[in-house]
Short mmCIF file of C-alpha atoms and ligand atoms in Angstrom, two decimals:
data_model
loop_
_atom_site.label_atom_id
_atom_site.label_comp_id
_atom_site.label_asym_id
_atom_site.label_seq_id
_atom_site.Cartn_x
_atom_site.Cartn_y
_atom_site.Cartn_z
CA UNK A 17 10.56 -23.58 9.86
CA UNK A 18 12.34 -23.49 6.51
CA UNK A 19 13.08 -20.26 4.73
CA UNK A 20 10.17 -20.51 2.32
CA UNK A 21 7.65 -20.98 5.10
CA UNK A 22 9.21 -18.16 7.01
CA UNK A 23 8.77 -15.71 4.13
CA UNK A 24 5.22 -16.91 3.71
CA UNK A 25 4.36 -16.19 7.33
CA UNK A 26 6.05 -12.76 7.13
CA UNK A 27 3.97 -11.98 4.06
CA UNK A 28 0.79 -13.04 5.85
CA UNK A 29 1.65 -10.83 8.79
CA UNK A 30 2.46 -7.96 6.45
CA UNK A 31 -0.86 -8.23 4.63
CA UNK A 32 -2.80 -8.43 7.88
CA UNK A 33 -1.17 -5.17 8.99
CA UNK A 34 -2.20 -3.57 5.71
CA UNK A 35 -5.72 -4.91 6.06
CA UNK A 36 -5.91 -3.46 9.57
CA UNK A 37 -4.80 -0.04 8.23
CA UNK A 38 -1.51 -0.17 10.12
CA UNK A 39 1.07 1.92 8.23
CA UNK A 40 4.31 0.32 7.09
CA UNK A 41 7.43 2.17 8.27
CA UNK A 42 10.96 2.09 6.77
CA UNK A 43 12.49 -0.50 9.08
CA UNK A 44 9.49 -2.85 9.07
CA UNK A 45 9.70 -6.08 7.13
CA UNK A 46 8.12 -5.77 3.67
CA UNK A 47 7.97 -8.00 0.58
CA UNK A 48 10.66 -7.15 -1.97
CA UNK A 49 7.99 -6.50 -4.59
CA UNK A 50 6.27 -3.96 -2.31
CA UNK A 51 9.58 -2.16 -1.84
CA UNK A 52 10.28 -2.21 -5.58
CA UNK A 53 6.81 -0.99 -6.51
CA UNK A 54 7.10 1.87 -4.04
CA UNK A 55 10.54 2.90 -5.22
CA UNK A 56 9.27 2.91 -8.79
CA UNK A 57 6.11 4.86 -7.98
CA UNK A 58 7.58 7.37 -5.51
CA UNK A 59 10.61 8.13 -7.67
CA UNK A 60 8.41 8.53 -10.72
CA UNK A 61 6.31 10.93 -8.69
CA UNK A 62 9.41 12.84 -7.50
CA UNK A 63 10.77 13.13 -11.03
CA UNK A 64 7.37 14.48 -12.16
CA UNK A 65 7.55 17.29 -9.60
CA UNK A 66 11.04 18.21 -10.76
CA UNK A 67 10.48 17.95 -14.52
CA UNK A 68 7.11 19.65 -13.98
CA UNK A 69 8.96 22.85 -13.09
CA UNK A 70 10.26 23.16 -16.64
CA UNK A 71 7.10 23.95 -18.64
CA UNK A 72 6.04 26.51 -16.02
CA UNK A 73 9.49 27.97 -15.46
CA UNK A 74 9.27 28.79 -19.14
CA UNK A 75 6.79 31.60 -18.31
CA UNK A 76 8.12 33.12 -15.09
CA UNK A 77 9.97 35.92 -16.86
CA UNK A 78 7.01 36.60 -19.12
CA UNK A 79 4.25 36.64 -16.50
CA UNK A 80 1.92 39.55 -17.32
CA UNK A 81 2.00 41.19 -13.87
CA UNK A 82 3.92 41.13 -10.62
CA UNK A 83 0.99 39.39 -8.89
CA UNK A 84 1.10 36.61 -11.48
CA UNK A 85 4.87 36.42 -11.36
CA UNK A 86 5.21 35.97 -7.58
CA UNK A 87 2.43 33.37 -7.66
CA UNK A 88 4.06 31.36 -10.42
CA UNK A 89 7.47 31.65 -8.81
CA UNK A 90 6.08 30.42 -5.48
CA UNK A 91 4.30 27.55 -7.21
CA UNK A 92 7.38 26.39 -9.07
CA UNK A 93 9.38 26.66 -5.84
CA UNK A 94 6.76 24.48 -4.13
CA UNK A 95 7.18 21.83 -6.82
CA UNK A 96 10.90 21.69 -6.09
CA UNK A 97 9.99 21.10 -2.44
CA UNK A 98 7.55 18.35 -3.45
CA UNK A 99 10.33 16.68 -5.39
CA UNK A 100 12.50 16.81 -2.28
CA UNK A 101 9.83 15.34 0.05
CA UNK A 102 9.31 12.49 -2.39
CA UNK A 103 12.98 11.77 -3.03
CA UNK A 104 13.42 11.60 0.74
CA UNK A 105 10.53 9.15 1.03
CA UNK A 106 12.08 6.99 -1.71
CA UNK A 107 15.44 7.08 0.05
CA UNK A 108 13.92 5.49 3.17
CA UNK A 109 13.47 2.39 1.01
CA UNK A 110 17.20 2.02 0.48
CA UNK A 111 17.90 3.80 -2.80
CA UNK A 112 20.30 6.77 -2.88
CA UNK A 113 19.55 10.24 -4.22
CA UNK A 114 22.36 9.90 -6.76
CA UNK A 115 20.89 6.68 -8.06
CA UNK A 116 17.49 8.33 -8.39
CA UNK A 117 18.90 11.27 -10.36
CA UNK A 118 20.85 8.85 -12.52
CA UNK A 119 17.68 6.91 -13.35
CA UNK A 120 15.91 10.11 -14.40
CA UNK A 121 18.71 11.36 -16.62
CA UNK A 122 19.32 8.04 -18.33
CA UNK A 123 15.59 7.63 -18.96
CA UNK A 124 15.45 4.45 -16.89
CA UNK A 125 12.82 6.03 -14.65
CA UNK A 126 9.73 7.70 -16.04
CA UNK A 127 7.95 10.88 -15.04
CA UNK A 128 4.39 11.94 -15.75
CA UNK A 129 4.00 12.23 -19.52
CA UNK A 130 1.97 15.42 -19.13
CA UNK A 131 5.19 17.40 -18.76
CA UNK A 132 6.26 16.45 -22.27
CA UNK A 133 3.71 18.88 -23.67
CA UNK A 134 4.76 22.49 -24.36
CA UNK A 135 3.37 25.63 -22.68
CA UNK A 136 2.73 27.73 -25.77
CA UNK A 137 0.85 30.73 -24.39
CA UNK A 138 0.22 32.43 -21.04
CA UNK A 139 -3.19 30.73 -20.97
CA UNK A 140 -1.34 27.43 -20.72
CA UNK A 141 -0.06 28.44 -17.29
CA UNK A 142 -3.66 28.87 -16.18
CA UNK A 143 -4.69 25.59 -17.78
CA UNK A 144 -1.79 23.72 -16.21
CA UNK A 145 -2.67 25.00 -12.73
CA UNK A 146 -6.33 24.22 -13.18
CA UNK A 147 -6.18 20.88 -15.00
CA UNK A 148 -2.74 19.40 -14.39
CA UNK A 149 -2.47 20.35 -10.73
CA UNK A 150 -6.17 19.56 -10.41
CA UNK A 151 -5.63 16.03 -11.71
CA UNK A 152 -2.52 15.64 -9.56
CA UNK A 153 -4.50 16.70 -6.48
CA UNK A 154 -7.11 13.97 -7.11
CA UNK A 155 -4.34 11.40 -7.10
CA UNK A 156 -2.44 12.94 -4.20
CA UNK A 157 -5.43 13.26 -1.89
CA UNK A 158 -5.93 9.53 -2.32
CA UNK A 159 -2.25 8.94 -1.59
CA UNK A 160 -2.41 10.69 1.79
CA UNK A 161 -3.94 7.35 2.83
CA UNK A 162 -1.33 5.15 1.17
CA UNK A 163 0.03 2.27 3.26
CA UNK A 164 3.69 3.38 3.38
CA UNK A 165 4.16 5.91 6.20
CA UNK A 166 6.82 8.22 4.73
CA UNK A 167 4.95 8.42 1.41
CA UNK A 168 1.68 9.22 3.15
CA UNK A 169 3.31 11.94 5.27
CA UNK A 170 4.94 13.52 2.21
CA UNK A 171 1.52 13.56 0.56
CA UNK A 172 -0.17 15.32 3.48
CA UNK A 173 2.42 18.08 3.26
CA UNK A 174 2.12 18.26 -0.53
CA UNK A 175 -1.67 18.41 -0.53
CA UNK A 176 -1.62 21.35 1.89
CA UNK A 177 0.52 23.29 -0.58
CA UNK A 178 -1.16 22.07 -3.74
CA UNK A 179 -4.51 23.79 -3.42
CA UNK A 180 -3.06 27.24 -4.07
CA UNK A 181 -1.57 25.90 -7.32
CA UNK A 182 -4.93 25.03 -8.75
CA UNK A 183 -6.54 28.23 -7.53
CA UNK A 184 -3.88 30.51 -9.01
CA UNK A 185 -4.27 28.71 -12.33
CA UNK A 186 -8.04 29.00 -12.32
CA UNK A 187 -7.80 32.68 -11.41
CA UNK A 188 -5.61 33.26 -14.48
CA UNK A 189 -8.30 31.61 -16.60
CA UNK A 190 -11.09 33.67 -15.04
CA UNK A 191 -9.22 36.83 -16.02
CA UNK A 192 -8.87 35.59 -19.57
CA UNK A 193 -12.52 34.56 -19.72
CA UNK A 194 -13.50 38.16 -18.89
CA UNK A 195 -11.02 39.62 -21.37
CA UNK A 196 -10.95 40.42 -25.06
CA UNK A 197 -12.01 38.08 -27.85
CA UNK A 198 -8.37 37.24 -28.38
CA UNK A 199 -7.90 36.32 -24.73
CA UNK A 200 -11.00 34.15 -24.78
CA UNK A 201 -9.63 32.38 -27.82
CA UNK A 202 -6.31 31.84 -26.06
CA UNK A 203 -8.16 30.32 -23.12
CA UNK A 204 -10.18 27.94 -25.30
CA UNK A 205 -7.08 26.94 -27.25
CA UNK A 206 -5.18 26.07 -24.05
CA UNK A 207 -8.08 24.02 -22.71
CA UNK A 208 -8.38 22.22 -26.06
CA UNK A 209 -4.75 21.16 -25.86
CA UNK A 210 -4.55 20.27 -22.13
CA UNK A 211 -7.85 18.49 -21.55
CA UNK A 212 -7.01 15.08 -22.99
CA UNK A 213 -3.42 14.89 -21.75
CA UNK A 214 -4.76 15.79 -18.27
CA UNK A 215 -7.16 12.82 -18.43
CA UNK A 216 -4.25 10.59 -19.46
CA UNK A 217 -2.43 11.54 -16.25
CA UNK A 218 -4.48 8.92 -14.39
CA UNK A 219 -2.86 6.20 -16.45
CA UNK A 220 -4.24 3.34 -18.56
CA UNK A 221 -7.75 1.98 -18.11
CA UNK A 222 -8.08 -0.45 -15.20
CA UNK A 223 -8.47 -3.34 -17.63
CA UNK A 224 -5.09 -2.53 -19.19
CA UNK A 225 -3.18 -1.47 -16.09
CA UNK A 226 -0.51 -3.97 -15.10
CA UNK A 227 0.26 -2.89 -11.54
CA UNK A 228 -3.17 -1.79 -10.39
CA UNK A 229 -4.56 -4.87 -8.72
CA UNK A 230 -1.56 -5.61 -6.50
CA UNK A 231 -1.19 -1.93 -5.63
CA UNK A 232 -4.79 -1.83 -4.47
CA UNK A 233 -4.31 -4.97 -2.41
CA UNK A 234 -1.26 -3.45 -0.74
CA UNK A 235 -3.18 -0.17 -0.37
CA UNK A 236 -0.40 1.73 -2.11
CA UNK A 237 -3.28 3.01 -4.20
CA UNK A 238 -6.75 3.35 -2.69
CA UNK A 239 -8.68 4.03 -5.89
CA UNK A 240 -8.25 2.73 -9.42
CA UNK A 241 -7.14 4.85 -12.40
CA UNK A 242 -10.64 4.89 -13.87
CA UNK A 243 -12.28 5.87 -10.58
CA UNK A 244 -9.90 8.80 -10.13
CA UNK A 245 -10.35 9.90 -13.73
CA UNK A 246 -14.13 9.87 -13.31
CA UNK A 247 -13.90 11.86 -10.05
CA UNK A 248 -11.75 14.43 -11.81
CA UNK A 249 -14.11 14.81 -14.76
CA UNK A 250 -17.15 15.10 -12.52
CA UNK A 251 -15.46 17.83 -10.50
CA UNK A 252 -14.15 19.76 -13.49
CA UNK A 253 -17.15 20.13 -15.81
CA UNK A 254 -18.83 22.71 -13.58
CA UNK A 255 -15.63 24.73 -13.37
CA UNK A 256 -15.35 24.66 -17.17
CA UNK A 257 -18.93 25.90 -17.48
CA UNK A 258 -18.20 28.81 -15.18
CA UNK A 259 -15.28 29.82 -17.40
CA UNK A 260 -17.49 29.54 -20.45
CA UNK A 261 -15.07 27.16 -22.17
CA UNK A 262 -16.04 24.09 -24.09
CA UNK A 263 -14.28 20.90 -23.07
CA UNK A 264 -13.11 19.29 -26.33
CA UNK A 265 -15.17 16.10 -26.07
CA UNK A 266 -18.45 15.77 -28.01
CA UNK A 267 -19.36 12.71 -25.97
CA UNK A 268 -19.13 14.46 -22.64
CA UNK A 269 -22.59 14.44 -21.07
CA UNK A 270 -24.28 13.84 -17.75
CA UNK A 271 -25.53 10.31 -17.23
CA UNK A 272 -28.44 10.45 -14.80
CA UNK A 273 -28.41 6.70 -14.23
CA UNK A 274 -24.72 6.45 -13.38
CA UNK A 275 -24.66 9.76 -11.54
CA UNK A 276 -21.51 10.59 -13.47
CA UNK A 277 -20.44 12.28 -16.68
CA UNK A 278 -19.93 9.99 -19.68
CA UNK A 279 -16.95 10.85 -21.81
CA UNK A 280 -15.29 9.89 -25.08
CA UNK A 281 -12.44 7.48 -25.75
CA UNK A 282 -8.94 8.49 -24.80
CA UNK A 283 -6.29 8.29 -27.48
CA UNK A 284 -4.08 5.66 -25.86
CA UNK A 285 -1.81 5.52 -28.87
CA UNK A 286 -0.81 9.10 -28.17
CA UNK A 287 -0.38 8.27 -24.48
CA UNK A 288 2.02 5.38 -25.15
CA UNK A 289 3.92 7.35 -27.78
CA UNK A 290 4.59 10.10 -25.22
CA UNK A 291 5.45 7.62 -22.45
CA UNK A 292 7.90 5.94 -24.78
CA UNK A 293 9.79 9.13 -25.50
CA UNK A 294 8.03 10.49 -28.56
CA UNK A 295 6.04 13.37 -27.11
CA UNK A 296 6.60 16.94 -28.28
CA UNK A 297 9.13 17.82 -25.52
CA UNK A 298 10.62 14.56 -24.16
CA UNK A 299 14.11 15.24 -25.46
CA UNK A 300 14.05 18.88 -24.42
CA UNK A 301 13.03 18.01 -20.85
CA UNK A 302 15.73 15.40 -20.34
CA UNK A 303 18.31 17.68 -21.89
CA UNK A 304 17.37 20.46 -19.47
CA UNK A 305 17.60 18.11 -16.46
CA UNK A 306 20.94 16.78 -17.60
CA UNK A 307 22.27 20.28 -18.10
CA UNK A 308 21.11 21.36 -14.64
CA UNK A 309 22.71 18.30 -13.09
CA UNK A 310 26.03 18.83 -14.86
CA UNK A 311 26.22 22.59 -14.49
CA UNK A 312 25.25 22.37 -10.82
CA UNK A 313 28.05 19.93 -10.03
CA UNK A 314 30.53 22.66 -9.07
CA UNK A 315 28.01 24.17 -6.64
CA UNK A 316 27.60 20.84 -4.86
CA UNK A 317 31.36 20.38 -4.72
CA UNK A 318 31.95 23.94 -3.53
CA UNK A 319 29.39 23.53 -0.72
CA UNK A 320 31.15 20.38 0.39
CA UNK A 321 34.56 22.08 0.30
CA UNK A 322 33.14 24.99 2.27
CA UNK A 323 31.70 22.61 4.86
CA UNK A 324 35.05 20.88 5.25
CA UNK A 325 36.87 24.19 5.65
CA UNK A 326 34.34 25.38 8.22
CA UNK A 327 34.67 22.14 10.20
CA UNK A 328 38.44 22.42 10.16
CA UNK A 329 38.36 26.01 11.37
CA UNK A 330 36.05 25.02 14.21
CA UNK A 331 38.35 22.18 15.21
CA UNK A 332 41.35 24.50 15.25
CA UNK A 333 39.54 26.98 17.47
CA UNK A 334 38.76 24.26 20.00
CA UNK A 335 42.33 22.98 19.98
CA UNK B 11 31.45 9.28 -8.72
CA UNK B 12 34.31 9.66 -6.24
CA UNK B 13 33.11 13.02 -4.92
CA UNK B 14 31.71 12.88 -1.42
CA UNK B 15 27.93 13.26 -1.40
CA UNK B 16 26.05 15.59 0.93
CA UNK B 17 24.92 13.73 4.05
CA UNK B 18 21.26 13.33 5.00
CA UNK B 19 19.76 15.36 7.87
CA UNK B 20 16.55 14.90 9.83
CA UNK B 21 14.66 18.15 10.30
CA UNK B 22 12.64 19.07 13.40
CA UNK B 23 10.49 22.19 13.50
CA UNK B 24 8.97 24.02 16.46
CA UNK B 25 5.81 25.53 15.04
CA UNK B 26 5.46 28.09 17.84
CA UNK B 27 6.90 28.82 21.24
CA UNK B 28 5.43 26.52 23.85
CA UNK B 29 5.28 23.49 21.53
CA UNK B 30 7.90 20.77 21.04
CA UNK B 31 9.97 20.38 17.93
CA UNK B 32 8.38 17.85 15.61
CA UNK B 33 9.91 15.79 12.83
CA UNK B 34 9.13 17.52 9.52
CA UNK B 35 11.18 15.52 7.03
CA UNK B 36 14.73 15.19 5.84
CA UNK B 37 17.12 16.72 3.34
CA UNK B 38 20.70 16.58 2.09
CA UNK B 39 23.16 19.35 2.94
CA UNK B 40 26.91 19.71 3.14
CA UNK B 41 26.89 20.63 6.84
CA UNK B 42 24.60 21.52 9.74
CA UNK B 43 24.48 25.26 9.00
CA UNK B 44 23.49 24.67 5.40
CA UNK B 45 20.99 22.04 6.52
CA UNK B 46 19.29 24.70 8.67
CA UNK B 47 19.23 27.15 5.76
CA UNK B 48 17.80 24.52 3.40
CA UNK B 49 15.25 23.48 6.02
CA UNK B 50 14.14 27.09 6.34
CA UNK B 51 13.62 27.20 2.57
CA UNK B 52 11.69 23.96 2.19
CA UNK B 53 9.94 23.35 5.49
CA UNK B 54 8.97 26.85 6.68
CA UNK B 55 7.84 28.59 3.50
CA UNK B 56 4.44 29.31 5.02
CA UNK B 57 5.36 30.31 8.56
CA UNK B 58 5.39 26.73 9.78
CA UNK B 59 8.16 27.34 12.27
CA UNK B 60 9.99 29.55 14.73
CA UNK B 61 12.88 27.18 15.44
CA UNK B 62 14.71 24.41 13.58
CA UNK B 63 16.73 21.44 14.81
CA UNK B 64 18.81 19.38 12.41
CA UNK B 65 20.28 15.99 13.28
CA UNK B 66 22.48 13.90 11.04
CA UNK B 67 20.34 10.90 10.03
CA UNK B 68 23.25 8.53 10.57
CA UNK B 69 23.35 9.58 14.23
CA UNK B 70 19.78 8.66 15.04
CA UNK B 71 19.63 5.45 17.06
CA UNK B 72 16.30 3.69 16.66
CA UNK B 73 14.59 0.79 18.40
CA UNK B 74 14.19 -2.38 16.39
CA UNK B 75 10.66 -2.82 14.98
CA UNK B 76 11.14 -6.60 15.08
CA UNK B 77 11.40 -6.46 18.88
CA UNK B 78 7.71 -5.99 19.43
CA UNK B 79 7.97 -7.35 22.97
CA UNK B 80 9.56 -4.03 23.96
CA UNK B 81 6.11 -2.48 24.14
CA UNK B 82 4.21 -5.60 25.24
CA UNK B 83 4.39 -5.12 28.97
CA UNK B 84 2.58 -1.77 28.95
CA UNK B 85 -0.34 -3.15 26.99
CA UNK B 86 -2.04 -5.05 29.79
CA UNK B 87 -1.39 -2.52 32.52
CA UNK B 88 -4.74 -0.83 32.26
CA UNK B 89 -4.52 0.17 35.92
CA UNK B 90 -2.15 2.91 34.81
CA UNK B 91 -5.07 4.76 33.28
CA UNK B 92 -7.48 6.97 35.26
CA UNK B 93 -10.54 5.26 33.82
CA UNK B 94 -9.54 2.04 35.64
CA UNK B 95 -10.73 3.50 38.96
CA UNK B 96 -14.36 3.75 40.02
CA UNK B 97 -15.22 7.07 41.58
CA UNK B 98 -18.89 7.87 42.31
CA UNK B 99 -20.32 10.66 40.19
CA UNK B 100 -21.39 12.65 43.26
CA UNK B 101 -17.74 13.28 44.02
CA UNK B 102 -17.46 15.42 40.92
CA UNK B 103 -14.60 15.72 38.52
CA UNK B 104 -11.36 14.15 39.67
FE1 FE2 C 416 3.45 19.29 -6.75
FE1 FE2 C 417 1.43 21.64 -7.95
#
């Protein structure tokens, strides 16, 4: 068998495993493109968890009560953990942590464009938990069934932790909805600003999405961008009604025939502008990551020096 | 970067006494002690564990997934399972 035929038969075997719902594990043979797609997607996901801490971290010191503060602190801490689970999953594919950080800081790798929007008021923290974590959960629940084992396992762990994020956000909004006129206004304003960017989190329409088809065939994704977006909208309208907020879309209405909500057009120009670096906070976010990386360098070095000293001391004791 | 990077560790958690340690994930740390501390912080934030093992990832020796024949011989040995044997119902549970 020549090399070309060999690859072809490996690919056939690979796809038949996927079709039979057998998970792919790190040392298994996989097509280079599958590996590349996963590294891109998982690292992008990891970076999103890490950069996602920034807009929320912005409010930890200004949380209105101790209850809110410990909740937000715990949530942001969870997101750091999510970043770690995902970086580890990406590393099983043969890329190093340093390389991954490098790609984030140089802008070579993307992260979810939602985190390039600012958190202007306390209501934004509620809206982020409700809508941004809510949209992320839709995507992540699907990914617990992704074909790559380490990615799927990271997602199971993440989903277990994620539900409190959405609930704490929604609880913040319930408080505001029962508050003063000013608080109600704050709530509506936050929802007005976060609704559309949250819908953009699912990515371009299926017809315009370049990676979708192959990803579905490889079962990296199990549902398309548009399906997930629709699921999210259908689940969220009722929750919005309970809060007494108006979702900022005049075309949003129940379609009896489809059994789904219809909704208006998404501003894809805005989406691409933010993806390409021109959102309100892109530069700020990267600057903060770069600063953390640089200013943390001495801590990483000190830990290593400490480890070496400790090992030496142990060795001397034995001798 | 000429600085040495933190090695990777595999983390195993015992969720409660009486159960085995189970692989939870991995993380980077400068040494074993710090790996245990980091594992406590990321993998047991919600009382998921009462004991932690850490093993340097580079020291795990794994079987080769290409050598599928390793597990072939057990596949057709159905007589190793209790259901292979016919016991009349009257005898009761066995
Ligand atoms: Fe997360
Ligand atoms: Fe979250």
